[in-house]
């Protein structure tokens, strides 16, 4: 099939490459010229395991191309995916202006029947707004599908190629058949497409993300209560995760969730509830508790060094909001590091993939975790990168001025660390 994907970010690029892998001819469109130039020069703008290989393979096969020319994409495809960003607006709502802008351009440029598919996460009811934005500009026929994306950064390619399920918001039988064919390469064992109306598909995406954010946040809040009793959250996690009604996923306590999805989707659901007069009180509490968890972790460190903050240097391992991604959007590391810097501390950070972004110039970054430790007063861990899990503790002890670790990811066994002569502060575990 002929497909174009508008918006070539974490979702758009992965979706486009995977659809090309399924044998389709896919045109990636983005209005960021640098991104398209990079892609045309073989540079993949994001870090995502397996993405480089799949992009290069399909580009070489002539099934995947990159352009800033949206007309070229629309002229040469039957299916047009919209995968542009929907960031949080000031009031917490999802800003769908980029989606509506693209919808308007599609309406203006399409010269015949098209199927427009929204992959971006959009508030319930956007399906109507997108359809209206298109019909305001054209008399040509089109169908609309809401197909929210559930891939996870860090395993996005794998998630797209082998999805748990695909949510498809359309009730038109002909379009249902078309979408089944498009996704057939990823459904070889059994079809896992769940069809529904577009509004329910839009709601399903928010329901899933807010449910997952709630699980994490419940564990984080419980970890703080464990601290007050000297109970161990990791035992509690194992204890409840073994209950088949609960399951073990998304129960890992930590420094709080971040990223480009959970924070903004929780806020957007809260906003939807406010607008509809149907308060989302659980989501409101999740949002507050998540910020409190990040602040609690930062405060522990600020209190520890309060007598000489200005002379304190912290080594930081991990900036990305989670392992296997370079994404630092709404990362707890940034929120906490800003507090350290405000208190006069110096920060030397290492992340295998993420860049310092808005903290450039405010902290130092190094290319190796152990280099960050030289002369530092303590080590703070924000990201659960695999390479941090079994470090050389002897070297850590030797390089730090005083061997103390603040672990926002519970990577180590407190008893083992103690034996190494390291003072260890983690999340919800006696140390
Ligand atoms: P992103 O910021 O990485 O990518 C968005 C891309 O759209 C950018 O490259 C930008 O240049 C481009 N763009 C913006 N306006 C455009 C326009 N008018 N024309 C052409 N291109 C335009 O965002 P993302 O992380 O890929 O997220 C995209 C959407 O998918 C969001 O709604 C997000 O909530 C949703 N989503 C993201 C993830 C994730 O893990 N990142 C997972 C599921 C769903």
PDB file of N, CA and C and ligand atoms in Angstrom, residues 6-12 29-32 35 46 70 83-87 98 101-102 105 119-122 148-153 205 209 260-261 264-265 321 327 329, ligand 1:
ATOM      1  N   UNK A   6       2.976  11.741   8.544  1.00  0.00           N
ATOM      2  CA  UNK A   6       3.331  13.151   8.751  1.00  0.00           C
ATOM      3  C   UNK A   6       3.708  13.348  10.214  1.00  0.00           C
ATOM      4  N   UNK A   7       4.953  13.805  10.423  1.00  0.00           N
ATOM      5  CA  UNK A   7       5.534  13.868  11.771  1.00  0.00           C
ATOM      6  C   UNK A   7       6.467  12.679  11.907  1.00  0.00           C
ATOM      7  N   UNK A   8       7.767  12.963  11.908  1.00  0.00           N
ATOM      8  CA  UNK A   8       8.766  11.887  11.877  1.00  0.00           C
ATOM      9  C   UNK A   8       9.539  11.874  13.189  1.00  0.00           C
ATOM     10  N   UNK A   9       8.806  11.779  14.303  1.00  0.00           N
ATOM     11  CA  UNK A   9       9.443  11.725  15.627  1.00  0.00           C
ATOM     12  C   UNK A   9       9.543  10.294  16.110  1.00  0.00           C
ATOM     13  N   UNK A  10       9.502  10.117  17.424  1.00  0.00           N
ATOM     14  CA  UNK A  10       9.628   8.775  18.016  1.00  0.00           C
ATOM     15  C   UNK A  10       8.546   7.849  17.450  1.00  0.00           C
ATOM     16  N   UNK A  11       7.324   8.356  17.358  1.00  0.00           N
ATOM     17  CA  UNK A  11       6.225   7.516  16.877  1.00  0.00           C
ATOM     18  C   UNK A  11       6.217   7.434  15.347  1.00  0.00           C
ATOM     19  N   UNK A  12       6.269   8.594  14.694  1.00  0.00           N
ATOM     20  CA  UNK A  12       6.142   8.620  13.241  1.00  0.00           C
ATOM     21  C   UNK A  12       7.244   7.842  12.534  1.00  0.00           C
ATOM     22  N   UNK A  29       7.041  12.533   6.183  1.00  0.00           N
ATOM     23  CA  UNK A  29       7.020  13.983   5.994  1.00  0.00           C
ATOM     24  C   UNK A  29       7.245  14.655   7.341  1.00  0.00           C
ATOM     25  N   UNK A  30       8.106  15.650   7.360  1.00  0.00           N
ATOM     26  CA  UNK A  30       8.270  16.447   8.589  1.00  0.00           C
ATOM     27  C   UNK A  30       8.579  17.879   8.173  1.00  0.00           C
ATOM     28  N   UNK A  31       8.129  18.852   8.974  1.00  0.00           N
ATOM     29  CA  UNK A  31       8.436  20.248   8.641  1.00  0.00           C
ATOM     30  C   UNK A  31       9.754  20.713   9.258  1.00  0.00           C
ATOM     31  N   UNK A  32      10.447  19.790   9.932  1.00  0.00           N
ATOM     32  CA  UNK A  32      11.768  20.109  10.476  1.00  0.00           C
ATOM     33  C   UNK A  32      12.816  19.721   9.432  1.00  0.00           C
ATOM     34  N   UNK A  35      15.874  17.643  10.449  1.00  0.00           N
ATOM     35  CA  UNK A  35      15.566  16.235  10.679  1.00  0.00           C
ATOM     36  C   UNK A  35      15.513  15.458   9.352  1.00  0.00           C
ATOM     37  N   UNK A  46      17.029  10.065  16.459  1.00  0.00           N
ATOM     38  CA  UNK A  46      16.759   9.625  17.835  1.00  0.00           C
ATOM     39  C   UNK A  46      17.455   8.297  18.097  1.00  0.00           C
ATOM     40  N   UNK A  70       4.927  18.151   2.015  1.00  0.00           N
ATOM     41  CA  UNK A  70       3.711  17.424   2.422  1.00  0.00           C
ATOM     42  C   UNK A  70       2.848  17.079   1.193  1.00  0.00           C
ATOM     43  N   UNK A  83       1.234  11.868  12.819  1.00  0.00           N
ATOM     44  CA  UNK A  83       1.985  11.467  14.029  1.00  0.00           C
ATOM     45  C   UNK A  83       2.737  12.637  14.637  1.00  0.00           C
ATOM     46  N   UNK A  84       2.176  13.839  14.472  1.00  0.00           N
ATOM     47  CA  UNK A  84       2.860  15.029  15.025  1.00  0.00           C
ATOM     48  C   UNK A  84       2.655  15.101  16.544  1.00  0.00           C
ATOM     49  N   UNK A  85       3.413  15.977  17.188  1.00  0.00           N
ATOM     50  CA  UNK A  85       3.362  16.082  18.646  1.00  0.00           C
ATOM     51  C   UNK A  85       2.076  16.733  19.137  1.00  0.00           C
ATOM     52  N   UNK A  86       1.694  16.367  20.363  1.00  0.00           N
ATOM     53  CA  UNK A  86       0.529  16.986  21.018  1.00  0.00           C
ATOM     54  C   UNK A  86       0.940  17.349  22.450  1.00  0.00           C
ATOM     55  N   UNK A  87       1.838  18.341  22.577  1.00  0.00           N
ATOM     56  CA  UNK A  87       2.395  18.654  23.903  1.00  0.00           C
ATOM     57  C   UNK A  87       1.353  19.273  24.843  1.00  0.00           C
ATOM     58  N   UNK A  98      -0.985  21.297  16.056  1.00  0.00           N
ATOM     59  CA  UNK A  98      -0.198  20.711  14.949  1.00  0.00           C
ATOM     60  C   UNK A  98      -1.030  19.674  14.196  1.00  0.00           C
ATOM     61  N   UNK A 101      -3.510  21.578  12.129  1.00  0.00           N
ATOM     62  CA  UNK A 101      -2.796  22.236  11.036  1.00  0.00           C
ATOM     63  C   UNK A 101      -2.537  21.249   9.894  1.00  0.00           C
ATOM     64  N   UNK A 102      -2.081  20.055  10.260  1.00  0.00           N
ATOM     65  CA  UNK A 102      -1.819  19.023   9.246  1.00  0.00           C
ATOM     66  C   UNK A 102      -3.135  18.606   8.582  1.00  0.00           C
ATOM     67  N   UNK A 105      -4.041  21.059   5.997  1.00  0.00           N
ATOM     68  CA  UNK A 105      -3.195  20.938   4.796  1.00  0.00           C
ATOM     69  C   UNK A 105      -3.615  19.730   3.952  1.00  0.00           C
ATOM     70  N   UNK A 119      -2.391   8.928  14.623  1.00  0.00           N
ATOM     71  CA  UNK A 119      -1.566   8.121  15.530  1.00  0.00           C
ATOM     72  C   UNK A 119      -1.228   8.922  16.785  1.00  0.00           C
ATOM     73  N   UNK A 120      -1.207  10.245  16.643  1.00  0.00           N
ATOM     74  CA  UNK A 120      -0.906  11.098  17.800  1.00  0.00           C
ATOM     75  C   UNK A 120      -1.924  10.829  18.901  1.00  0.00           C
ATOM     76  N   UNK A 121      -1.502  11.073  20.150  1.00  0.00           N
ATOM     77  CA  UNK A 121      -2.433  10.948  21.277  1.00  0.00           C
ATOM     78  C   UNK A 121      -3.248  12.235  21.351  1.00  0.00           C
ATOM     79  N   UNK A 122      -4.548  12.111  21.145  1.00  0.00           N
ATOM     80  CA  UNK A 122      -5.390  13.319  21.076  1.00  0.00           C
ATOM     81  C   UNK A 122      -6.615  13.181  21.973  1.00  0.00           C
ATOM     82  N   UNK A 148      -4.581   5.098  17.890  1.00  0.00           N
ATOM     83  CA  UNK A 148      -3.555   5.544  18.835  1.00  0.00           C
ATOM     84  C   UNK A 148      -2.409   4.548  18.935  1.00  0.00           C
ATOM     85  N   UNK A 149      -1.230   5.098  19.242  1.00  0.00           N
ATOM     86  CA  UNK A 149      -0.026   4.259  19.277  1.00  0.00           C
ATOM     87  C   UNK A 149       0.325   3.898  20.720  1.00  0.00           C
ATOM     88  N   UNK A 150       0.746   2.641  20.914  1.00  0.00           N
ATOM     89  CA  UNK A 150       1.068   2.164  22.269  1.00  0.00           C
ATOM     90  C   UNK A 150       2.526   1.756  22.409  1.00  0.00           C
ATOM     91  N   UNK A 151       3.347   2.064  21.401  1.00  0.00           N
ATOM     92  CA  UNK A 151       4.757   1.652  21.522  1.00  0.00           C
ATOM     93  C   UNK A 151       5.414   2.336  22.711  1.00  0.00           C
ATOM     94  N   UNK A 152       6.463   1.670  23.240  1.00  0.00           N
ATOM     95  CA  UNK A 152       7.205   2.241  24.369  1.00  0.00           C
ATOM     96  C   UNK A 152       8.587   2.648  23.867  1.00  0.00           C
ATOM     97  N   UNK A 153       9.035   3.852  24.217  1.00  0.00           N
ATOM     98  CA  UNK A 153      10.398   4.221  23.859  1.00  0.00           C
ATOM     99  C   UNK A 153      11.334   3.216  24.513  1.00  0.00           C
ATOM    100  N   UNK A 205      -6.549   5.205  24.713  1.00  0.00           N
ATOM    101  CA  UNK A 205      -5.129   5.586  24.846  1.00  0.00           C
ATOM    102  C   UNK A 205      -4.878   6.283  26.190  1.00  0.00           C
ATOM    103  N   UNK A 209      -2.599   4.867  29.507  1.00  0.00           N
ATOM    104  CA  UNK A 209      -1.442   5.583  30.063  1.00  0.00           C
ATOM    105  C   UNK A 209      -1.677   6.039  31.496  1.00  0.00           C
ATOM    106  N   UNK A 260       7.643  11.843  27.593  1.00  0.00           N
ATOM    107  CA  UNK A 260       6.803  12.719  26.785  1.00  0.00           C
ATOM    108  C   UNK A 260       5.349  12.282  26.827  1.00  0.00           C
ATOM    109  N   UNK A 261       5.042  11.168  27.492  1.00  0.00           N
ATOM    110  CA  UNK A 261       3.655  10.685  27.439  1.00  0.00           C
ATOM    111  C   UNK A 261       2.918  10.752  28.774  1.00  0.00           C
ATOM    112  N   UNK A 264       2.087  14.321  30.328  1.00  0.00           N
ATOM    113  CA  UNK A 264       1.151  15.140  29.539  1.00  0.00           C
ATOM    114  C   UNK A 264      -0.207  14.451  29.385  1.00  0.00           C
ATOM    115  N   UNK A 265      -0.216  13.124  29.350  1.00  0.00           N
ATOM    116  CA  UNK A 265      -1.503  12.435  29.177  1.00  0.00           C
ATOM    117  C   UNK A 265      -2.321  12.463  30.475  1.00  0.00           C
ATOM    118  N   UNK A 321      14.609   9.759  30.843  1.00  0.00           N
ATOM    119  CA  UNK A 321      13.543   9.471  31.807  1.00  0.00           C
ATOM    120  C   UNK A 321      13.425   7.979  32.097  1.00  0.00           C
ATOM    121  N   UNK A 327      15.438  10.198  25.410  1.00  0.00           N
ATOM    122  CA  UNK A 327      14.389  11.185  25.670  1.00  0.00           C
ATOM    123  C   UNK A 327      14.501  11.728  27.098  1.00  0.00           C
ATOM    124  N   UNK A 329      12.429  14.442  27.967  1.00  0.00           N
ATOM    125  CA  UNK A 329      11.256  15.290  28.194  1.00  0.00           C
ATOM    126  C   UNK A 329      10.619  14.941  29.541  1.00  0.00           C
TER     127      UNK A 329
HETATM  128  P1  LIG B   1       8.066  13.995  18.506  1.00  0.00           P
HETATM  129  O1  LIG B   1       8.115  15.377  19.043  1.00  0.00           O
HETATM  130  O2  LIG B   1       9.228  13.092  18.658  1.00  0.00           O
HETATM  131  O3  LIG B   1       7.736  14.071  16.923  1.00  0.00           O
HETATM  132  C1  LIG B   1       6.781  14.899  16.372  1.00  0.00           C
HETATM  133  C2  LIG B   1       7.273  15.291  14.987  1.00  0.00           C
HETATM  134  O4  LIG B   1       6.246  16.021  14.310  1.00  0.00           O
HETATM  135  C3  LIG B   1       8.493  16.203  15.012  1.00  0.00           C
HETATM  136  O5  LIG B   1       9.514  15.636  14.205  1.00  0.00           O
HETATM  137  C4  LIG B   1       7.991  17.520  14.422  1.00  0.00           C
HETATM  138  O6  LIG B   1       8.979  18.203  13.685  1.00  0.00           O
HETATM  139  C5  LIG B   1       6.869  17.026  13.550  1.00  0.00           C
HETATM  140  N1  LIG B   1       5.844  18.052  13.231  1.00  0.00           N
HETATM  141  C6  LIG B   1       5.237  18.909  14.082  1.00  0.00           C
HETATM  142  N2  LIG B   1       4.363  19.686  13.392  1.00  0.00           N
HETATM  143  C7  LIG B   1       4.421  19.284  12.095  1.00  0.00           C
HETATM  144  C8  LIG B   1       3.761  19.690  10.919  1.00  0.00           C
HETATM  145  N3  LIG B   1       2.838  20.668  10.935  1.00  0.00           N
HETATM  146  N4  LIG B   1       4.065  19.049   9.768  1.00  0.00           N
HETATM  147  C9  LIG B   1       4.987  18.082   9.744  1.00  0.00           C
HETATM  148  N5  LIG B   1       5.643  17.644  10.830  1.00  0.00           N
HETATM  149  C10 LIG B   1       5.372  18.244  11.995  1.00  0.00           C
HETATM  150  O7  LIG B   1       6.762  13.356  19.123  1.00  0.00           O
HETATM  151  P2  LIG B   1       6.490  11.795  19.430  1.00  0.00           P
HETATM  152  O8  LIG B   1       7.118  11.426  20.709  1.00  0.00           O
HETATM  153  O9  LIG B   1       6.761  11.008  18.199  1.00  0.00           O
HETATM  154  O10 LIG B   1       4.917  11.852  19.684  1.00  0.00           O
HETATM  155  C11 LIG B   1       4.011  12.067  18.615  1.00  0.00           C
HETATM  156  C12 LIG B   1       2.608  11.746  19.127  1.00  0.00           C
HETATM  157  O11 LIG B   1       2.533  10.349  19.463  1.00  0.00           O
HETATM  158  C13 LIG B   1       2.204  12.498  20.388  1.00  0.00           C
HETATM  159  O12 LIG B   1       0.830  12.762  20.332  1.00  0.00           O
HETATM  160  C14 LIG B   1       2.495  11.496  21.497  1.00  0.00           C
HETATM  161  O13 LIG B   1       1.700  11.706  22.634  1.00  0.00           O
HETATM  162  C15 LIG B   1       2.132  10.198  20.817  1.00  0.00           C
HETATM  163  N6  LIG B   1       2.816   9.021  21.375  1.00  0.00           N
HETATM  164  C16 LIG B   1       4.142   9.087  21.699  1.00  0.00           C
HETATM  165  C17 LIG B   1       4.779   7.951  22.196  1.00  0.00           C
HETATM  166  C18 LIG B   1       6.230   8.007  22.599  1.00  0.00           C
HETATM  167  O14 LIG B   1       6.689   7.064  23.276  1.00  0.00           O
HETATM  168  N7  LIG B   1       6.993   9.016  22.231  1.00  0.00           N
HETATM  169  C19 LIG B   1       4.073   6.742  22.337  1.00  0.00           C
HETATM  170  C20 LIG B   1       2.732   6.712  21.957  1.00  0.00           C
HETATM  171  C21 LIG B   1       2.108   7.858  21.477  1.00  0.00           C
END
